[in-house]
Every structure is written in structure tokens, then in C-alpha cells.
Tab-separated table of C-alpha atoms in Angstrom:
chain	number	residue	atom	x	y	z
A	768	UNK	CA	93.618	85.084	10.585
A	769	UNK	CA	92.788	86.567	7.624
A	770	UNK	CA	95.604	88.385	5.638
A	771	UNK	CA	95.436	89.695	2.142
A	772	UNK	CA	99.109	89.824	0.618
A	773	UNK	CA	99.811	93.408	-1.133
A	774	UNK	CA	100.645	92.937	-4.708
A	775	UNK	CA	101.194	95.499	-7.290
A	776	UNK	CA	99.535	96.031	-10.679
A	777	UNK	CA	102.566	94.883	-12.545
A	778	UNK	CA	102.636	91.393	-10.650
A	779	UNK	CA	99.040	90.798	-11.341
A	780	UNK	CA	99.776	91.543	-14.874
A	781	UNK	CA	102.373	89.298	-15.257
A	782	UNK	CA	100.787	86.100	-13.328
A	783	UNK	CA	97.951	86.842	-16.020
A	784	UNK	CA	100.619	87.076	-18.997
A	785	UNK	CA	102.419	83.665	-17.947
A	786	UNK	CA	99.352	81.758	-18.599
A	787	UNK	CA	98.984	78.091	-17.185
A	788	UNK	CA	101.183	76.935	-14.236
A	789	UNK	CA	102.460	73.827	-13.025
A	790	UNK	CA	104.975	74.664	-10.191
A	791	UNK	CA	106.266	76.959	-8.070
A	792	UNK	CA	109.366	77.277	-5.449
A	793	UNK	CA	110.231	79.694	-2.652
A	794	UNK	CA	114.100	80.195	-2.831
A	795	UNK	CA	116.455	78.920	0.080
A	796	UNK	CA	116.184	82.523	1.951
A	797	UNK	CA	112.401	82.805	1.294
A	798	UNK	CA	112.420	86.128	-0.365
A	799	UNK	CA	111.724	85.123	-3.692
A	800	UNK	CA	109.100	82.717	-5.510
A	801	UNK	CA	109.614	80.967	-8.822
A	802	UNK	CA	106.323	80.183	-10.872
A	803	UNK	CA	106.655	77.911	-14.129
A	804	UNK	CA	105.011	79.078	-16.753
A	805	UNK	CA	103.767	76.060	-19.580
A	806	UNK	CA	102.933	77.225	-22.545
A	807	UNK	CA	104.330	81.009	-22.383
A	808	UNK	CA	107.735	79.194	-21.671
A	809	UNK	CA	108.863	82.029	-18.947
A	810	UNK	CA	109.295	81.688	-15.227
A	811	UNK	CA	108.371	84.291	-13.377
A	812	UNK	CA	110.576	85.456	-9.932
A	813	UNK	CA	108.276	87.685	-7.879
A	814	UNK	CA	110.226	89.069	-4.619
A	815	UNK	CA	108.491	88.985	-1.550
A	816	UNK	CA	108.919	90.320	1.524
A	817	UNK	CA	107.601	88.718	4.585
A	818	UNK	CA	106.392	89.795	7.729
A	819	UNK	CA	105.143	86.857	10.570
A	820	UNK	CA	104.649	87.824	14.570
A	821	UNK	CA	102.016	86.161	16.737
A	822	UNK	CA	99.696	89.403	16.113
A	823	UNK	CA	100.724	90.409	12.826
A	824	UNK	CA	101.632	88.772	9.211
A	825	UNK	CA	102.547	90.765	5.908
A	826	UNK	CA	103.182	89.633	2.707
A	827	UNK	CA	104.059	92.160	-0.092
A	828	UNK	CA	105.062	91.460	-3.592
A	829	UNK	CA	106.221	94.874	-6.053
A	830	UNK	CA	108.539	93.535	-7.817
A	831	UNK	CA	109.577	90.894	-10.160
A	832	UNK	CA	111.453	89.695	-13.455
A	833	UNK	CA	110.209	87.362	-16.102
A	834	UNK	CA	112.979	84.837	-17.314
A	835	UNK	CA	113.412	83.209	-20.496
A	836	UNK	CA	116.051	81.384	-22.556
A	837	UNK	CA	115.920	78.733	-25.790
A	838	UNK	CA	115.969	75.930	-23.501
A	839	UNK	CA	112.758	76.222	-21.840
A	840	UNK	CA	110.657	73.935	-23.098
A	841	UNK	CA	107.024	73.711	-21.264
A	842	UNK	CA	108.862	74.212	-17.919
A	843	UNK	CA	107.055	71.841	-15.624
A	844	UNK	CA	109.193	71.492	-12.306
A	845	UNK	CA	111.505	73.694	-10.431
A	846	UNK	CA	114.241	73.782	-7.961
A	847	UNK	CA	116.620	76.080	-6.131
A	848	UNK	CA	119.344	74.570	-5.598
A	849	UNK	CA	120.486	77.646	-3.791
A	850	UNK	CA	119.263	81.426	-3.311
A	851	UNK	CA	120.982	82.544	-6.921
A	852	UNK	CA	121.139	78.936	-9.304
A	853	UNK	CA	117.272	77.495	-10.255
A	854	UNK	CA	116.924	74.702	-12.000
A	855	UNK	CA	114.152	73.480	-14.494
A	856	UNK	CA	112.529	70.426	-15.786
A	857	UNK	CA	110.873	70.985	-19.174
A	858	UNK	CA	108.459	68.210	-20.086
A	859	UNK	CA	109.174	68.437	-23.836
A	860	UNK	CA	112.731	69.070	-23.353
A	861	UNK	CA	115.121	68.621	-20.741
A	862	UNK	CA	116.885	70.466	-17.742
A	863	UNK	CA	117.213	73.908	-17.130
A	864	UNK	CA	119.840	75.097	-14.739
A	865	UNK	CA	119.926	78.680	-14.543
A	866	UNK	CA	121.916	81.369	-12.916
A	867	UNK	CA	119.518	84.527	-11.838
A	868	UNK	CA	119.585	87.632	-11.746
A	869	UNK	CA	120.376	90.145	-8.625
A	870	UNK	CA	117.350	91.861	-7.556
A	871	UNK	CA	116.717	95.047	-9.723
A	872	UNK	CA	112.990	96.888	-9.767
A	873	UNK	CA	113.777	98.506	-13.277
A	874	UNK	CA	114.800	95.063	-15.288
A	875	UNK	CA	111.299	93.275	-15.687
A	876	UNK	CA	112.686	90.597	-18.957
A	877	UNK	CA	116.026	88.869	-19.118
A	878	UNK	CA	116.617	85.773	-21.583
A	879	UNK	CA	119.446	84.223	-19.445
A	880	UNK	CA	121.683	81.765	-21.052
A	881	UNK	CA	121.289	77.288	-19.650
A	882	UNK	CA	124.551	76.626	-17.985
A	883	UNK	CA	124.378	73.280	-20.277
A	884	UNK	CA	124.710	71.055	-17.329
A	885	UNK	CA	121.862	68.472	-18.751
A	886	UNK	CA	122.351	69.496	-22.383
A	887	UNK	CA	123.309	66.266	-23.636
A	888	UNK	CA	121.946	64.009	-20.295
A	889	UNK	CA	120.260	60.986	-21.410
A	890	UNK	CA	118.461	60.303	-18.349
A	891	UNK	CA	116.214	62.808	-18.599
A	892	UNK	CA	112.582	61.767	-20.890
A	893	UNK	CA	109.529	63.674	-20.324
A	894	UNK	CA	111.247	65.357	-17.214
A	895	UNK	CA	108.342	67.000	-14.283
A	896	UNK	CA	108.749	67.184	-11.163
A	897	UNK	CA	111.997	68.337	-9.328
A	898	UNK	CA	113.421	68.152	-5.561
A	899	UNK	CA	117.162	69.068	-4.178
A	900	UNK	CA	119.022	68.636	-1.447
A	901	UNK	CA	122.373	69.606	0.018
A	902	UNK	CA	125.183	67.078	0.683
A	903	UNK	CA	128.449	67.245	2.011
A	904	UNK	CA	131.772	68.521	0.146
A	905	UNK	CA	129.812	70.942	-2.153
A	906	UNK	CA	127.477	68.196	-3.103
A	907	UNK	CA	123.755	68.398	-3.968
A	908	UNK	CA	121.208	65.340	-4.515
A	909	UNK	CA	118.523	65.999	-7.611
A	910	UNK	CA	115.809	64.133	-8.103
A	911	UNK	CA	113.850	64.644	-11.671
A	912	UNK	CA	110.637	63.119	-12.398
A	913	UNK	CA	110.492	61.490	-15.933
A	914	UNK	CA	106.927	61.798	-15.848
A	915	UNK	CA	106.100	59.098	-19.140
A	916	UNK	CA	109.541	57.318	-18.922
A	917	UNK	CA	107.366	56.448	-15.126
A	918	UNK	CA	110.765	56.248	-13.057
A	919	UNK	CA	112.936	59.083	-10.471
A	920	UNK	CA	116.298	59.418	-11.533
A	921	UNK	CA	118.910	60.641	-9.090
A	922	UNK	CA	121.514	63.358	-10.861
A	923	UNK	CA	124.622	64.030	-8.050
A	924	UNK	CA	126.173	68.034	-8.852
A	925	UNK	CA	129.182	69.175	-7.628
A	926	UNK	CA	128.155	72.680	-6.891
A	927	UNK	CA	131.888	74.487	-7.182
A	928	UNK	CA	132.013	76.336	-9.997
A	929	UNK	CA	131.689	75.309	-12.573
A	930	UNK	CA	128.802	73.137	-11.583
A	931	UNK	CA	128.676	69.992	-12.958
A	932	UNK	CA	126.879	66.348	-12.676
A	933	UNK	CA	129.139	63.875	-11.073
A	934	UNK	CA	126.837	61.414	-10.928
A	935	UNK	CA	123.321	59.565	-12.741
A	936	UNK	CA	121.073	56.513	-12.219
A	937	UNK	CA	117.405	55.391	-12.353
A	938	UNK	CA	116.798	56.002	-8.410
A	939	UNK	CA	113.282	54.081	-8.534
A	940	UNK	CA	110.593	53.039	-10.620
A	941	UNK	CA	108.743	50.244	-9.818
A	942	UNK	CA	105.542	50.747	-9.493
A	943	UNK	CA	105.323	54.436	-11.191
A	944	UNK	CA	102.794	55.597	-13.180
A	945	UNK	CA	103.296	58.738	-14.050
A	946	UNK	CA	105.195	60.332	-10.814
A	947	UNK	CA	104.113	63.780	-11.304
A	948	UNK	CA	105.951	65.270	-8.155
A	949	UNK	CA	108.838	64.343	-5.253
A	950	UNK	CA	110.519	65.578	-2.390
A	951	UNK	CA	112.809	65.333	0.242
A	952	UNK	CA	111.767	65.275	3.762
A	953	UNK	CA	114.455	67.841	5.645
A	954	UNK	CA	116.623	65.852	6.775
A	955	UNK	CA	116.831	63.975	3.620
A	956	UNK	CA	116.002	60.286	5.312
A	957	UNK	CA	113.085	59.973	3.382
A	958	UNK	CA	111.182	60.429	-0.365
A	959	UNK	CA	107.814	60.870	-1.264
A	960	UNK	CA	106.937	60.398	-5.018
A	961	UNK	CA	103.187	61.682	-6.198
A	962	UNK	CA	102.340	58.371	-8.417
A	963	UNK	CA	99.650	60.204	-10.423
A	964	UNK	CA	98.297	57.138	-12.146
A	965	UNK	CA	97.625	55.068	-9.190
A	966	UNK	CA	95.861	57.413	-7.145
A	967	UNK	CA	98.379	57.387	-3.975
A	968	UNK	CA	102.142	58.787	-2.711
A	969	UNK	CA	105.033	56.527	-2.726
A	970	UNK	CA	107.315	56.825	0.638
A	971	UNK	CA	110.552	55.643	0.131
A	972	UNK	CA	113.700	55.621	3.168
A	973	UNK	CA	116.614	57.169	1.481
A	974	UNK	CA	118.917	54.192	1.811
A	975	UNK	CA	121.972	53.232	-0.104
A	976	UNK	CA	119.992	50.173	-0.366
A	977	UNK	CA	116.997	51.894	-2.501
A	978	UNK	CA	117.628	50.939	-6.318
A	979	UNK	CA	114.677	50.975	-9.147
A	980	UNK	CA	113.308	47.646	-8.244
A	981	UNK	CA	112.578	48.595	-4.710
A	982	UNK	CA	108.856	48.728	-3.470
A	983	UNK	CA	107.575	51.747	-1.774
A	984	UNK	CA	108.542	51.606	2.508
A	985	UNK	CA	105.234	53.804	3.048
A	986	UNK	CA	101.786	55.047	0.743
A	987	UNK	CA	99.670	57.732	1.138
A	988	UNK	CA	96.281	57.148	0.036
A	989	UNK	CA	93.041	59.664	-0.617
A	990	UNK	CA	93.773	62.094	-3.060
A	991	UNK	CA	92.604	61.644	-6.508
A	992	UNK	CA	95.439	62.669	-8.776
A	993	UNK	CA	98.538	63.706	-6.269
A	994	UNK	CA	100.626	66.281	-8.316
A	995	UNK	CA	102.852	68.788	-5.718
A	996	UNK	CA	104.019	67.308	-2.589
A	997	UNK	CA	106.068	68.637	0.276
A	998	UNK	CA	106.837	67.424	4.012
A	999	UNK	CA	106.909	69.917	6.701
A	1000	UNK	CA	109.898	71.026	8.978
A	1001	UNK	CA	109.969	68.387	11.505
A	1002	UNK	CA	108.903	65.491	9.268
A	1003	UNK	CA	105.675	64.834	10.578
A	1004	UNK	CA	103.566	66.006	7.963
A	1005	UNK	CA	102.932	65.235	3.929
A	1006	UNK	CA	101.091	68.179	2.222
A	1007	UNK	CA	99.597	66.717	-1.166
A	1008	UNK	CA	98.105	69.101	-3.714
A	1009	UNK	CA	95.323	67.140	-5.145
A	1010	UNK	CA	94.750	68.126	-8.953
A	1011	UNK	CA	91.809	66.215	-9.257
A	1012	UNK	CA	90.030	68.083	-6.188
A	1013	UNK	CA	90.155	71.927	-4.772
A	1014	UNK	CA	92.118	70.088	-1.721
A	1015	UNK	CA	95.279	70.108	-0.516
A	1016	UNK	CA	95.553	67.026	1.622
A	1017	UNK	CA	97.116	66.379	4.696
A	1018	UNK	CA	98.847	63.151	6.390
A	1019	UNK	CA	100.079	63.011	9.586
A	1020	UNK	CA	102.404	59.890	11.162
A	1021	UNK	CA	103.382	60.938	15.125
A	1022	UNK	CA	106.380	57.727	14.851
A	1023	UNK	CA	109.439	58.144	13.550
A	1024	UNK	CA	108.902	57.257	10.069
A	1025	UNK	CA	106.862	56.767	7.187
A	1026	UNK	CA	106.128	53.218	6.900
A	1027	UNK	CA	103.080	51.738	6.243
A	1028	UNK	CA	99.515	52.444	4.970
A	1029	UNK	CA	98.057	55.606	5.648
A	1030	UNK	CA	95.077	58.263	4.759
A	1031	UNK	CA	94.524	61.634	4.665
A	1032	UNK	CA	94.167	63.265	8.399
A	1033	UNK	CA	92.008	66.766	7.060
A	1034	UNK	CA	91.871	67.882	3.505
A	1035	UNK	CA	91.833	72.129	2.932
A	1036	UNK	CA	90.001	73.596	-0.012
A	1037	UNK	CA	92.226	76.010	-1.517
A	1038	UNK	CA	89.617	77.265	-4.212
A	1039	UNK	CA	85.908	77.694	-4.928
A	1040	UNK	CA	83.391	75.380	-7.046
A	1041	UNK	CA	83.478	77.660	-9.464
A	1042	UNK	CA	87.048	78.068	-10.187
A	1043	UNK	CA	87.473	74.315	-9.729
A	1044	UNK	CA	84.687	73.794	-12.500
A	1045	UNK	CA	86.565	76.353	-14.682
A	1046	UNK	CA	90.042	74.578	-14.560
A	1047	UNK	CA	88.186	70.915	-14.493
A	1048	UNK	CA	88.718	70.173	-18.648
A	1049	UNK	CA	89.433	66.350	-17.450
A	1050	UNK	CA	89.239	64.648	-14.349
A	1051	UNK	CA	92.582	64.946	-13.973
A	1052	UNK	CA	92.428	68.748	-13.808
A	1053	UNK	CA	91.083	71.710	-12.001
A	1054	UNK	CA	92.358	71.817	-8.520
A	1055	UNK	CA	95.810	72.396	-7.000
A	1056	UNK	CA	99.170	71.379	-9.199
A	1057	UNK	CA	102.315	73.107	-7.303
A	1058	UNK	CA	102.884	73.604	-3.702
A	1059	UNK	CA	105.278	75.152	-1.623
A	1060	UNK	CA	106.507	75.903	2.157
A	1061	UNK	CA	108.965	79.174	3.179
A	1062	UNK	CA	111.734	77.914	5.155
A	1063	UNK	CA	109.776	79.313	8.181
A	1064	UNK	CA	107.406	76.835	7.746
A	1065	UNK	CA	104.266	79.719	8.347
A	1066	UNK	CA	103.456	80.576	4.565
A	1067	UNK	CA	102.508	78.015	2.453
A	1068	UNK	CA	101.815	78.685	-1.738
A	1069	UNK	CA	99.752	77.275	-4.320
A	1070	UNK	CA	99.800	77.629	-8.142
A	1071	UNK	CA	97.207	76.145	-10.888
A	1072	UNK	CA	95.963	77.416	-14.087
A	1073	UNK	CA	92.883	78.653	-13.037
A	1074	UNK	CA	94.185	80.073	-9.960
A	1075	UNK	CA	98.036	80.942	-10.051
A	1076	UNK	CA	98.606	82.247	-6.591
A	1077	UNK	CA	97.377	81.206	-3.496
A	1078	UNK	CA	98.613	81.627	-0.090
A	1079	UNK	CA	97.595	79.597	2.947
A	1080	UNK	CA	98.156	79.836	7.134
A	1081	UNK	CA	100.791	76.771	7.200
A	1082	UNK	CA	100.650	76.281	11.007
A	1083	UNK	CA	97.573	76.714	11.227
A	1084	UNK	CA	96.237	73.766	8.467
A	1085	UNK	CA	99.243	71.687	10.394
A	1086	UNK	CA	97.005	72.348	13.721
A	1087	UNK	CA	94.096	71.047	12.757
A	1088	UNK	CA	95.381	68.440	11.009
A	1089	UNK	CA	97.368	66.887	13.900
A	1090	UNK	CA	94.255	67.863	15.641
A	1091	UNK	CA	92.355	65.317	13.779
A	1092	UNK	CA	89.966	68.252	12.909
A	1093	UNK	CA	88.803	68.127	8.804
A	1094	UNK	CA	88.697	71.916	7.126
A	1095	UNK	CA	85.359	72.773	6.380
A	1096	UNK	CA	84.569	72.259	2.409
A	1097	UNK	CA	82.448	75.594	2.063
A	1098	UNK	CA	85.721	78.016	2.189
A	1099	UNK	CA	89.427	77.887	2.319
A	1100	UNK	CA	91.283	77.422	5.572
A	1101	UNK	CA	92.770	81.054	7.096
A	1102	UNK	CA	92.828	82.278	3.249
A	1103	UNK	CA	95.946	85.243	3.005
A	1104	UNK	CA	94.803	85.076	-0.337
A	1105	UNK	CA	93.493	83.922	-4.144
A	1106	UNK	CA	95.030	86.222	-6.626
A	1107	UNK	CA	92.981	85.645	-9.782
A	1108	UNK	CA	94.189	87.729	-12.039
A	1109	UNK	CA	92.335	89.211	-15.290
A	1110	UNK	CA	89.495	86.619	-14.496
A	1111	UNK	CA	88.237	87.158	-18.054
A	1112	UNK	CA	90.961	85.318	-19.723
A	1113	UNK	CA	90.999	81.639	-19.828
A	1114	UNK	CA	93.861	79.711	-20.794
A	1115	UNK	CA	93.386	75.740	-22.796
A	1116	UNK	CA	95.253	72.737	-22.131
């Protein structure tokens, strides 16, 4: 069932002004969607209202706020620590932690102070994607891909005020060539890392024995230049954005764990060939970059330079994947909407 979200003209204009995008994330409550503007050095926070039943699905985005701060330097990766706290990985800077304003339709542009938690962190070098999961005793586990240093760092944050970093380390590094996406499984047992230069995704079991010299437990093949990566809520599926193709790749594992080698069970076309060609400045570009799923696991969203916002029916995608059925290559699967605002305007990489 196709669903056409309702987006205000102001939201479309804000998407145009954002320029090249790299990542996007739902807040834990699913009411906000943050999108990183790489060249504009802004974060766009969309206020999302969703209503999903078996017979009726609605997505409405009317309100937004643009966030800026001097610390935003090519923002590339995003993660919510909670509904009000956002961490941003800056490709040419460090990591910014921002306390977001409350919803207010009359405020459209806000400059926020960086909380300064990572202001002098020596572990960050060309940081890109981020994943975060809450631990016990008010702690949060944050993983950051350090793209051109070719490792993933781990940072344990104490979320009691004021937020502080309790521990830093290089988590995994062996065999990584531009780690360009990272994700915890919902239960925290598994970690997926998009290995851009090796055209695969490394999977690690999240145990105390995991070190920077560890080999991956599992490997996902079949993506040309993997970028964003997400687990399904039950941990049986992994969704990968293929930046070198107009597809998302779906991987399935019915067993208990992700040890071994896996190929995609299906591919979801998320853009037309014309749009893909417009964004294909080189073999590593043109396809989807950032992806995320909402807490209810019924809505999938993607972003890329030419196509800043597109929504899809996640449950139908997973259903096709688990049935071993490949998605059609001539049209998107259950497209909710491809929002291509300002189609006459193109952005340089």
C-alpha cells in the first residue's frame, strides 16, 4: 500500500536548503527525525506525526527546526542519546553533543551550544557514522566510525548531569577500510560495521573479548559501497544502504547469531535510474546514504544527496525478504513518498 506523507512547503524548502545529506535518525520516541546537512553545517530536525494501523497509515511533517553551532564541521553521522540529546559526528571536526529545544512551531532556526563532551577527545579522527545504546546505571555505549583512520572507537558516557565521557578505546580496526556505517542490534549482542573499501559489512559479537585485532564473526556481501546499516527489532534482519547502487540490501538469518557469510536475500529499489545517475559523481556515489527505522519497526527512511527524504513500508520489505522474494527493479517497493524538493537545484560533492 502506497502512502503519500503530508509535508508542508516550509519543510520542502528546508530540505532544499540543507544541501548534501549523509545520515538521518529517528528519536527514540519516533516523533523527531534528524537529518545531517554536510556542506550547510546544519542539522534539520523534522517533527514527525505517524499513525499506522492495518488499514490506515499516515505520515505528516509540518514543523521543523534548523540547528546550527560553531562545532558543526561537515556533520556526517547522527545518534540520539535520548529524546532530547543528539550526538553529531563531524567529518572535519570532532563529535558535538547538543541538547535539543522543545517543540515550538514558531522557532525555525536555533544556534545551540555544544556541551563540549568531546572537545578534546584524542580518539576521534575524521569521525563519520555513530550508533548508541543505553546501558545500566545511567551509562550509554557510543560507537563512532573514524573513517579515514580506519577504526571504530568506543566511548562510554555517563548520562547523569552533566554528561561526561568515562572511557575511550579503539574497539575494532583489523581489516577495516573506511568504516562508513555502524549499528548495534537492539539487544546489544551484535555490532555491524559497513566496510566501504572492502565492499562488505563486518559483524562482531559484542563481548568483552572484542579488541581492535579481532576478526569479524560474520561478513555480509553483495553491496558495492555499503553506508548506513540497521538491524531489525528481532535481530533477524539487517538493512544496508548501498551508496554505489539505487538499492537497499536486505540480509536474513533465522538462526541464533550472525556467524558466517551472507548474501542479500532481496534488494529494495529506493530511487529511479534517472535520480541515481544524477547523483553518480563517481562509482561510490549516487545511491542511498543514511537509513533508519522507527521504534515501531513499520517505517523505513532513507536520505542521499539528490533524494533527501524517502519513506518505505519496512514490514513489507522484510516480508518479501523472508519469503526469499527479490523486490522489483523497475519501481520502488511500497513507496510512501520520494520527496525531491527543488528538483532543478543540484549540489556539488
